[in-house]
GROMACS .gro file of C-alpha atoms in nm:
model
  418
    1MET     CA    1   0.000   0.000   0.000
    2ASN     CA    2   0.140   0.338  -0.102
    3THR     CA    3  -0.138   0.596  -0.115
    4GLN     CA    4  -0.077   0.969  -0.137
    5GLN     CA    5  -0.273   1.284  -0.062
    6ILE     CA    6  -0.571   1.148   0.127
    7GLU     CA    7  -0.756   1.427   0.306
    8THR     CA    8  -0.794   1.333   0.674
    9PHE     CA    9  -0.913   1.665   0.816
   10LYS     CA   10  -1.077   1.981   0.681
   11GLY     CA   11  -1.224   2.264   0.883
   12LEU     CA   12  -1.193   2.626   0.988
   13VAL     CA   13  -0.941   2.816   1.195
   14LYS     CA   14  -1.099   2.932   1.523
   15SER     CA   15  -0.994   3.238   1.723
   16TYR     CA   16  -0.832   3.024   1.993
   17ASP     CA   17  -0.605   2.863   1.729
   18ILE     CA   18  -0.423   3.192   1.659
   19SER     CA   19  -0.126   3.316   1.859
   20ASP     CA   20  -0.070   3.677   1.966
   21LEU     CA   21   0.166   3.713   1.668
   22GLY     CA   22  -0.103   3.600   1.423
   23TYR     CA   23   0.036   3.250   1.361
   24LEU     CA   24  -0.128   2.912   1.410
   25LYS     CA   25  -0.048   2.787   1.760
   26LYS     CA   26   0.172   2.478   1.777
   27SER     CA   27  -0.076   2.323   2.018
   28SER     CA   28  -0.351   2.365   1.756
   29SER     CA   29  -0.134   2.208   1.485
   30THR     CA   30  -0.073   1.914   1.716
   31LYS     CA   31  -0.446   1.882   1.784
   32PHE     CA   32  -0.528   1.885   1.410
   33PHE     CA   33  -0.272   1.608   1.357
   34GLU     CA   34  -0.426   1.409   1.643
   35ASP     CA   35  -0.764   1.444   1.475
   36ALA     CA   36  -0.614   1.340   1.140
   37THR     CA   37  -0.457   1.034   1.304
   38HIS     CA   38  -0.790   0.942   1.464
   39PHE     CA   39  -0.955   0.985   1.122
   40THR     CA   40  -0.684   0.765   0.969
   41LYS     CA   41  -0.744   0.486   1.221
   42ALA     CA   42  -1.116   0.499   1.144
   43VAL     CA   43  -1.039   0.466   0.775
   44LEU     CA   44  -0.808   0.172   0.852
   45LYS     CA   45  -1.077   0.007   1.063
   46ASP     CA   46  -1.008  -0.339   0.917
   47LEU     CA   47  -0.666  -0.324   1.081
   48ILE     CA   48  -0.604  -0.357   1.454
   49ILE     CA   49  -0.359  -0.079   1.541
   50ASP     CA   50  -0.144  -0.189   1.835
   51SER     CA   51   0.048   0.134   1.883
   52GLU     CA   52   0.169   0.454   1.722
   53LYS     CA   53   0.517   0.604   1.726
   54TYR     CA   54   0.573   0.971   1.645
   55LEU     CA   55   0.885   1.044   1.443
   56GLU     CA   56   0.906   1.421   1.393
   57THR     CA   57   0.696   1.737   1.365
   58GLU     CA   58   0.786   2.059   1.184
   59TYR     CA   59   0.617   2.396   1.229
   60PHE     CA   60   0.624   2.695   0.994
   61ASP     CA   61   0.524   3.049   1.095
   62THR     CA   62   0.253   3.162   0.855
   63SER     CA   63   0.010   3.450   0.908
   64ILE     CA   64  -0.340   3.317   0.953
   65LEU     CA   65  -0.688   3.456   1.014
   66GLU     CA   66  -1.000   3.325   1.183
   67HIS     CA   67  -1.242   3.130   0.959
   68MET     CA   68  -0.978   3.043   0.699
   69THR     CA   69  -0.986   2.683   0.573
   70ILE     CA   70  -0.719   2.439   0.684
   71TYR     CA   71  -0.687   2.075   0.588
   72VAL     CA   72  -0.456   1.778   0.644
   73SER     CA   73  -0.331   1.577   0.350
   74SER     CA   74  -0.188   1.237   0.449
   75ASP     CA   75   0.042   0.992   0.275
   76PHE     CA   76   0.027   0.620   0.363
   77LYS     CA   77   0.331   0.399   0.301
   78LEU     CA   78   0.359   0.031   0.390
   79GLU     CA   79   0.706   0.008   0.549
   80SER     CA   80   0.686  -0.359   0.646
   81GLN     CA   81   0.436  -0.634   0.719
   82ASP     CA   82   0.342  -0.471   1.048
   83LYS     CA   83   0.418  -0.102   1.002
   84ILE     CA   84   0.253   0.182   0.810
   85LYS     CA   85   0.427   0.519   0.789
   86ILE     CA   86   0.191   0.815   0.788
   87THR     CA   87   0.300   1.162   0.682
   88HIS     CA   88   0.050   1.437   0.768
   89ILE     CA   89   0.084   1.782   0.606
   90LEU     CA   90  -0.133   2.066   0.737
   91PHE     CA   91  -0.226   2.317   0.467
   92LEU     CA   92  -0.381   2.663   0.466
   93LEU     CA   93  -0.615   2.711   0.170
   94ASN     CA   94  -0.496   2.990  -0.058
   95LYS     CA   95  -0.695   3.312  -0.064
   96ASP     CA   96  -0.658   3.368  -0.439
   97ASN     CA   97  -0.613   3.155  -0.746
   98ASN     CA   98  -0.264   3.287  -0.818
   99SER     CA   99  -0.104   3.135  -0.508
  100GLU     CA  100  -0.056   2.782  -0.379
  101ASP     CA  101  -0.194   2.642  -0.057
  102GLN     CA  102   0.061   2.708   0.218
  103ILE     CA  103   0.214   2.440   0.440
  104LEU     CA  104   0.165   2.518   0.808
  105SER     CA  105   0.325   2.208   0.960
  106LYS     CA  106   0.424   1.846   0.897
  107GLN     CA  107   0.420   1.534   1.109
  108SER     CA  108   0.541   1.178   1.055
  109LEU     CA  109   0.447   0.872   1.258
  110ASN     CA  110   0.437   0.494   1.236
  111LEU     CA  111   0.126   0.289   1.302
  112ILE     CA  112   0.208  -0.063   1.423
  113SER     CA  113  -0.030  -0.341   1.322
  114LYS     CA  114   0.000  -0.711   1.241
  115ASN     CA  115   0.003  -0.895   0.910
  116ILE     CA  116  -0.098  -0.603   0.691
  117ASP     CA  117  -0.220  -0.720   0.353
  118LYS     CA  118  -0.006  -0.558   0.081
  119SER     CA  119  -0.315  -0.534  -0.140
  120PHE     CA  120  -0.502  -0.332   0.123
  121GLN     CA  121  -0.688  -0.041  -0.035
  122LEU     CA  122  -0.870   0.257   0.113
  123ASN     CA  123  -1.241   0.273   0.036
  124LEU     CA  124  -1.216   0.601  -0.155
  125THR     CA  125  -1.409   0.718  -0.463
  126ASN     CA  126  -1.325   0.983  -0.722
  127SER     CA  127  -1.629   1.159  -0.864
  128ASN     CA  128  -1.738   1.489  -1.018
  129GLY     CA  129  -2.057   1.682  -0.950
  130ILE     CA  130  -1.980   1.697  -0.577
  131TYR     CA  131  -1.751   1.884  -0.338
  132SER     CA  132  -1.615   1.736  -0.014
  133ALA     CA  133  -1.611   2.042   0.212
  134PHE     CA  134  -1.553   1.918   0.565
  135LYS     CA  135  -1.392   1.629   0.757
  136ASP     CA  136  -1.395   1.614   1.136
  137LEU     CA  137  -1.486   1.392   1.428
  138VAL     CA  138  -1.755   1.391   1.697
  139ARG     CA  139  -1.614   1.525   2.021
  140LYS     CA  140  -1.732   1.479   2.378
  141GLU     CA  141  -1.863   1.835   2.392
  142ASP     CA  142  -2.074   1.764   2.078
  143CYS     CA  143  -2.275   1.491   2.252
  144ASP     CA  144  -2.600   1.515   2.448
  145GLN     CA  145  -2.720   1.321   2.751
  146MET     CA  146  -2.794   1.019   2.530
  147SER     CA  147  -2.434   1.017   2.393
  148HIS     CA  148  -2.552   1.123   2.046
  149MET     CA  149  -2.414   1.421   1.861
  150ASN     CA  150  -2.659   1.697   1.948
  151VAL     CA  151  -2.855   1.855   1.666
  152GLN     CA  152  -2.690   2.197   1.716
  153TYR     CA  153  -2.354   2.045   1.615
  154TYR     CA  154  -2.500   1.899   1.296
  155PHE     CA  155  -2.599   2.253   1.203
  156GLY     CA  156  -2.274   2.399   1.339
  157LYS     CA  157  -2.052   2.162   1.141
  158HIS     CA  158  -2.274   2.206   0.836
  159ALA     CA  159  -2.235   2.586   0.862
  160ASP     CA  160  -1.857   2.540   0.884
  161ALA     CA  161  -1.872   2.320   0.574
  162ILE     CA  162  -2.063   2.593   0.385
  163LYS     CA  163  -1.799   2.845   0.490
  164CYS     CA  164  -1.525   2.607   0.367
  165LEU     CA  165  -1.710   2.579   0.036
  166PHE     CA  166  -1.729   2.957  -0.004
  167ASN     CA  167  -1.364   2.995   0.100
  168LYS     CA  168  -1.282   2.767  -0.194
  169ILE     CA  169  -1.512   2.960  -0.430
  170ASN     CA  170  -1.358   3.289  -0.311
  171SER     CA  171  -1.009   3.158  -0.389
  172PHE     CA  172  -1.105   3.182  -0.758
  173TYR     CA  173  -1.279   3.520  -0.733
  174ALA     CA  174  -1.127   3.866  -0.703
  175LYS     CA  175  -1.379   3.991  -0.446
  176LYS     CA  176  -1.512   3.826  -0.134
  177ILE     CA  177  -1.855   3.678  -0.205
  178LYS     CA  178  -2.104   3.759   0.066
  179TYR     CA  179  -2.377   3.506   0.129
  180LYS     CA  180  -2.661   3.443   0.373
  181ILE     CA  181  -2.838   3.120   0.460
  182LEU     CA  182  -3.214   3.168   0.409
  183ASN     CA  183  -3.361   2.826   0.481
  184GLU     CA  184  -3.231   2.490   0.595
  185ARG     CA  185  -3.403   2.154   0.595
  186CYS     CA  186  -3.241   1.862   0.775
  187ILE     CA  187  -3.363   1.503   0.781
  188PHE     CA  188  -3.187   1.279   1.030
  189SER     CA  189  -3.115   0.922   0.929
  190ARG     CA  190  -2.869   0.753   1.168
  191GLU     CA  191  -2.726   0.855   1.503
  192VAL     CA  192  -2.357   0.930   1.539
  193HIS     CA  193  -2.170   0.897   1.865
  194LEU     CA  194  -1.851   1.007   2.036
  195ASN     CA  195  -1.538   0.974   1.815
  196SER     CA  196  -1.731   0.897   1.496
  197VAL     CA  197  -1.557   1.052   1.194
  198LEU     CA  198  -1.765   1.263   0.957
  199GLU     CA  199  -1.746   1.398   0.603
  200ILE     CA  200  -1.984   1.660   0.463
  201VAL     CA  201  -2.033   1.651   0.086
  202PHE     CA  202  -2.227   1.903  -0.128
  203LYS     CA  203  -2.405   1.891  -0.462
  204VAL     CA  204  -2.559   2.191  -0.640
  205LYS     CA  205  -2.931   2.149  -0.696
  206SER     CA  206  -2.975   2.485  -0.868
  207ILE     CA  207  -2.823   2.832  -0.896
  208GLU     CA  208  -3.051   3.106  -1.028
  209ASP     CA  209  -3.218   3.434  -0.928
  210ASN     CA  210  -2.937   3.509  -0.680
  211GLU     CA  211  -3.004   3.188  -0.491
  212LEU     CA  212  -2.783   2.881  -0.455
  213LEU     CA  213  -2.965   2.564  -0.355
  214LEU     CA  214  -2.741   2.292  -0.210
  215LEU     CA  215  -2.804   1.929  -0.129
  216SER     CA  216  -2.564   1.781   0.123
  217LYS     CA  217  -2.494   1.466   0.319
  218VAL     CA  218  -2.336   1.425   0.660
  219TYR     CA  219  -2.159   1.091   0.616
  220SER     CA  220  -2.034   0.872   0.900
  221ILE     CA  221  -1.719   0.716   0.757
  222ASP     CA  222  -1.662   0.460   1.031
  223HIS     CA  223  -2.023   0.334   1.013
  224GLU     CA  224  -2.047   0.375   0.633
  225ASN     CA  225  -2.388   0.540   0.638
  226VAL     CA  226  -2.542   0.883   0.593
  227SER     CA  227  -2.627   1.038   0.927
  228ALA     CA  228  -2.822   1.340   0.796
  229TYR     CA  229  -2.942   1.498   0.473
  230PHE     CA  230  -2.958   1.875   0.424
  231GLU     CA  231  -3.117   2.104   0.167
  232THR     CA  232  -2.998   2.463   0.206
  233SER     CA  233  -3.109   2.782   0.033
  234ILE     CA  234  -2.836   3.049   0.020
  235SER     CA  235  -2.874   3.409  -0.095
  236LEU     CA  236  -2.585   3.570  -0.287
  237VAL     CA  237  -2.531   3.798  -0.586
  238VAL     CA  238  -2.484   3.563  -0.881
  239ASN     CA  239  -2.310   3.680  -1.198
  240LYS     CA  240  -2.169   3.492  -1.495
  241GLN     CA  241  -1.822   3.453  -1.344
  242ILE     CA  242  -1.952   3.317  -1.014
  243LYS     CA  243  -2.169   3.068  -1.201
  244GLU     CA  244  -1.865   2.956  -1.401
  245ILE     CA  245  -1.652   2.919  -1.086
  246ILE     CA  246  -1.914   2.708  -0.909
  247SER     CA  247  -1.973   2.500  -1.222
  248HIS     CA  248  -1.599   2.438  -1.261
  249LEU     CA  249  -1.553   2.350  -0.894
  250PHE     CA  250  -1.833   2.095  -0.897
  251SER     CA  251  -1.736   1.947  -1.234
  252SER     CA  252  -1.379   1.879  -1.119
  253SER     CA  253  -1.287   1.536  -0.988
  254CYS     CA  254  -1.326   1.507  -0.611
  255SER     CA  255  -1.217   1.230  -0.373
  256THR     CA  256  -1.469   1.118  -0.114
  257PHE     CA  257  -1.539   0.836   0.130
  258LEU     CA  258  -1.912   0.881   0.068
  259ASN     CA  259  -2.071   0.563  -0.069
  260GLU     CA  260  -2.407   0.718  -0.171
  261LEU     CA  261  -2.329   0.948  -0.463
  262ASP     CA  262  -2.692   0.989  -0.571
  263PHE     CA  263  -2.826   1.315  -0.422
  264SER     CA  264  -3.204   1.286  -0.432
  265ASN     CA  265  -3.443   1.565  -0.338
  266LEU     CA  266  -3.560   1.550   0.021
  267ARG     CA  267  -3.910   1.419   0.081
  268PRO     CA  268  -4.168   1.701   0.054
  269LEU     CA  269  -4.299   1.879   0.361
  270THR     CA  270  -4.649   1.785   0.469
  271ASP     CA  271  -4.923   2.017   0.597
  272ASN     CA  272  -4.929   2.396   0.568
  273ARG     CA  273  -4.649   2.591   0.729
  274PRO     CA  274  -4.761   2.789   1.036
  275PRO     CA  275  -4.736   3.169   1.007
  276GLN     CA  276  -4.416   3.362   1.075
  277ASN     CA  277  -4.562   3.525   1.387
  278TYR     CA  278  -4.590   3.311   1.698
  279SER     CA  279  -4.927   3.205   1.837
  280ARG     CA  280  -5.109   3.374   2.125
  281ASN     CA  281  -5.114   3.048   2.324
  282SER     CA  282  -4.744   2.971   2.278
  283PHE     CA  283  -4.532   2.820   2.553
  284ILE     CA  284  -4.217   3.014   2.651
  285SER     CA  285  -3.962   2.736   2.625
  286CYS     CA  286  -3.626   2.915   2.643
  287LYS     CA  287  -3.463   3.248   2.714
  288SER     CA  288  -3.109   3.318   2.607
  289ALA     CA  289  -2.872   3.585   2.475
  290VAL     CA  290  -2.604   3.603   2.207
  291ASN     CA  291  -2.255   3.586   2.358
  292THR     CA  292  -1.911   3.624   2.201
  293TRP     CA  293  -1.868   3.246   2.174
  294ASP     CA  294  -2.195   3.223   1.981
  295LEU     CA  295  -2.080   3.436   1.685
  296ASP     CA  296  -2.029   3.312   1.329
  297HIS     CA  297  -1.792   3.438   1.058
  298GLU     CA  298  -2.012   3.747   1.011
  299ALA     CA  299  -2.000   3.824   1.388
  300MET     CA  300  -2.370   3.736   1.424
  301GLY     CA  301  -2.538   3.468   1.632
  302SER     CA  302  -2.453   3.143   1.455
  303SER     CA  303  -2.692   2.874   1.338
  304GLN     CA  304  -2.535   2.651   1.603
  305PHE     CA  305  -2.637   2.902   1.871
  306LYS     CA  306  -2.991   2.921   1.735
  307ILE     CA  307  -3.032   2.544   1.709
  308GLY     CA  308  -2.877   2.510   2.055
  309CYS     CA  309  -3.163   2.724   2.187
  310ILE     CA  310  -3.398   2.486   2.005
  311SER     CA  311  -3.249   2.186   2.188
  312ASP     CA  312  -3.299   2.358   2.522
  313ALA     CA  313  -3.651   2.461   2.422
  314ALA     CA  314  -3.744   2.103   2.326
  315THR     CA  315  -3.625   1.977   2.666
  316GLN     CA  316  -3.836   2.243   2.840
  317LEU     CA  317  -4.136   2.157   2.620
  318PHE     CA  318  -4.114   1.783   2.686
  319THR     CA  319  -4.063   1.844   3.058
  320TYR     CA  320  -4.379   2.056   3.067
  321CYS     CA  321  -4.565   1.766   2.905
  322GLY     CA  322  -4.440   1.522   3.170
  323ALA     CA  323  -4.141   1.371   2.993
  324ASP     CA  324  -3.888   1.512   3.243
  325PHE     CA  325  -3.546   1.361   3.314
  326ASN     CA  326  -3.675   1.153   3.610
  327TRP     CA  327  -3.946   0.994   3.393
  328ARG     CA  328  -3.703   0.937   3.105
  329ASN     CA  329  -3.445   0.777   3.334
  330GLU     CA  330  -3.701   0.558   3.513
  331TYR     CA  331  -3.846   0.416   3.191
  332ASP     CA  332  -3.528   0.444   2.981
  333ILE     CA  333  -3.690   0.673   2.725
  334GLY     CA  334  -3.529   0.932   2.504
  335SER     CA  335  -3.642   1.146   2.215
  336ALA     CA  336  -3.525   1.173   1.857
  337ALA     CA  337  -3.563   1.456   1.606
  338LEU     CA  338  -3.639   1.328   1.257
  339ASP     CA  339  -3.694   1.640   1.048
  340TYR     CA  340  -3.599   2.005   1.097
  341SER     CA  341  -3.720   2.285   0.870
  342VAL     CA  342  -3.564   2.625   0.949
  343ARG     CA  343  -3.638   2.970   0.812
  344TYR     CA  344  -3.399   3.253   0.901
  345PHE     CA  345  -3.551   3.601   0.891
  346LYS     CA  346  -3.312   3.836   1.074
  347ASP     CA  347  -2.966   3.838   1.225
  348ALA     CA  348  -2.905   3.807   1.598
  349PRO     CA  349  -2.617   4.043   1.689
  350LEU     CA  350  -2.398   4.022   1.997
  351GLY     CA  351  -2.590   4.098   2.317
  352MET     CA  352  -2.938   4.035   2.176
  353ALA     CA  353  -3.176   3.871   2.426
  354VAL     CA  354  -3.409   3.616   2.268
  355THR     CA  355  -3.710   3.412   2.374
  356MET     CA  356  -3.836   3.089   2.219
  357HIS     CA  357  -4.215   3.064   2.176
  358THR     CA  358  -4.329   2.706   2.112
  359ASN     CA  359  -4.646   2.530   2.000
  360PHE     CA  360  -4.739   2.184   1.886
  361THR     CA  361  -4.877   2.178   1.533
  362LYS     CA  362  -4.967   1.809   1.517
  363ILE     CA  363  -4.987   1.521   1.765
  364GLY     CA  364  -4.991   1.179   1.601
  365ASN     CA  365  -4.998   0.826   1.738
  366LYS     CA  366  -4.618   0.814   1.767
  367SER     CA  367  -4.488   1.131   1.604
  368LEU     CA  368  -4.500   1.489   1.729
  369LYS     CA  369  -4.473   1.806   1.524
  370PHE     CA  370  -4.400   2.139   1.691
  371ILE     CA  371  -4.273   2.482   1.596
  372HIS     CA  372  -4.037   2.722   1.773
  373HIS     CA  373  -4.027   3.096   1.702
  374MET     CA  374  -3.711   3.278   1.817
  375VAL     CA  375  -3.808   3.636   1.905
  376ASP     CA  376  -3.595   3.945   1.970
  377ASP     CA  377  -3.699   4.054   2.320
  378SER     CA  378  -3.631   4.422   2.249
  379THR     CA  379  -3.845   4.456   1.934
  380GLY     CA  380  -4.069   4.149   1.918
  381ASP     CA  381  -3.932   4.067   1.573
  382VAL     CA  382  -3.913   3.698   1.478
  383ILE     CA  383  -3.549   3.605   1.414
  384MET     CA  384  -3.619   3.253   1.291
  385ASP     CA  385  -3.873   2.975   1.309
  386ILE     CA  386  -3.820   2.603   1.296
  387GLU     CA  387  -4.070   2.323   1.260
  388VAL     CA  388  -3.962   1.988   1.404
  389VAL     CA  389  -4.088   1.632   1.368
  390ALA     CA  390  -3.985   1.415   1.664
  391VAL     CA  391  -4.067   1.092   1.845
  392LEU     CA  392  -4.032   0.954   2.194
  393PHE     CA  393  -3.786   0.667   2.180
  394ASP     CA  394  -3.764   0.341   2.379
  395LEU     CA  395  -3.389   0.313   2.438
  396LYS     CA  396  -3.403  -0.060   2.522
  397LYS     CA  397  -3.613  -0.166   2.223
  398ARG     CA  398  -3.445   0.097   2.000
  399LYS     CA  399  -3.772   0.206   1.842
  400SER     CA  400  -4.029   0.484   1.866
  401MET     CA  401  -4.314   0.450   2.115
  402VAL     CA  402  -4.680   0.553   2.128
  403VAL     CA  403  -4.728   0.901   2.277
  404PRO     CA  404  -4.850   0.849   2.638
  405GLU     CA  405  -5.200   0.980   2.713
  406ASP     CA  406  -5.083   1.216   2.990
  407PHE     CA  407  -4.827   1.366   2.752
  408ARG     CA  408  -5.089   1.396   2.478
  409ALA     CA  409  -5.335   1.575   2.708
  410LYS     CA  410  -5.082   1.840   2.811
  411ALA     CA  411  -4.946   1.879   2.458
  412SER     CA  412  -5.298   1.931   2.321
  413LYS     CA  413  -5.328   2.250   2.526
  414LEU     CA  414  -5.038   2.389   2.323
  415LEU     CA  415  -5.173   2.308   1.978
  416ILE     CA  416  -5.116   2.617   1.767
  417ASP     CA  417  -5.388   2.879   1.758
  418ASN     CA  418  -5.377   3.055   1.423
   0.00000   0.00000   0.00000
């Protein structure tokens, strides 16, 4: 086995990665290499890795800014029957088409295994029509009380992937392209847990009338299944050159671990969408405020912050209906979100206080549909709304359960009043 230039990490530079001199911190480089090594082990899952031995690490001082794209390209070389040499190179994506991606640091290490098959091949596909924008892993802080990656981190990582995509598009364009996410639809398919490795892959559904419509998949590489499907509507000023850049980017060959290269349209939404304004009989399910750690690349409250408020609001809503943590623990019951449909109306700047107003829109035999409106406390303006389809989940039987009558009775009092 002698495989070169396999991407084992791709993400964004965060503020805490940058030193006082404007360089990438050595500790951050080391952490990115650790993540790339973890990713590598997941890719080599058919091998039992006994140990790893670090050989050398080089660091190069390069000026770097927050929200720039960095990625690790890894070479695999079979040194002997029980040793694979890995060379990780951490790159900074170039800001313009006339320059090359810059090397930030390098690391070499040996992975020790037993009886490695010389014909061993990585399960990698080259395809056009797609763009692999993000590779990362599920961290402890990403997981909820049921040890699943919480929904806010699906949206957070997906937003980072969109930023990585636009960083790449901007590298071919003279001016910085400004964009804004208008709507997001997410359908969850399979749970991912701590230390799962993820890849986010995009396909263009359409680009017209100053709107880019993307289909994307959050792929769990170690489990070889799609964890979530997104459809995202993005507003931007589209001209002929931008169309050509996007067309060229998505027509170029791209390497991916994704095994489902058919990007079908998401199933259609059912029922009429509730109005943008919240109902008079809404339940106040969360109060929060935008802090510095909640800001995105435009210095506004991020989608992760907004969806994080949704997670808190859902817990408050279910607790009100009787499904509190004592009841869930006693009967070993959880909940699972199946379908999120988000509409973003206004930005949430630093310091804004917000309140979530929540109603049920439909109560089925097993499924529940409810809507959250995020409202600016100072003006009463609706910042966003999100309609959610969810189920209560029997953790022992691993399947959805019938909505209990007590829960149904309390939930019925919150059915939306139009």
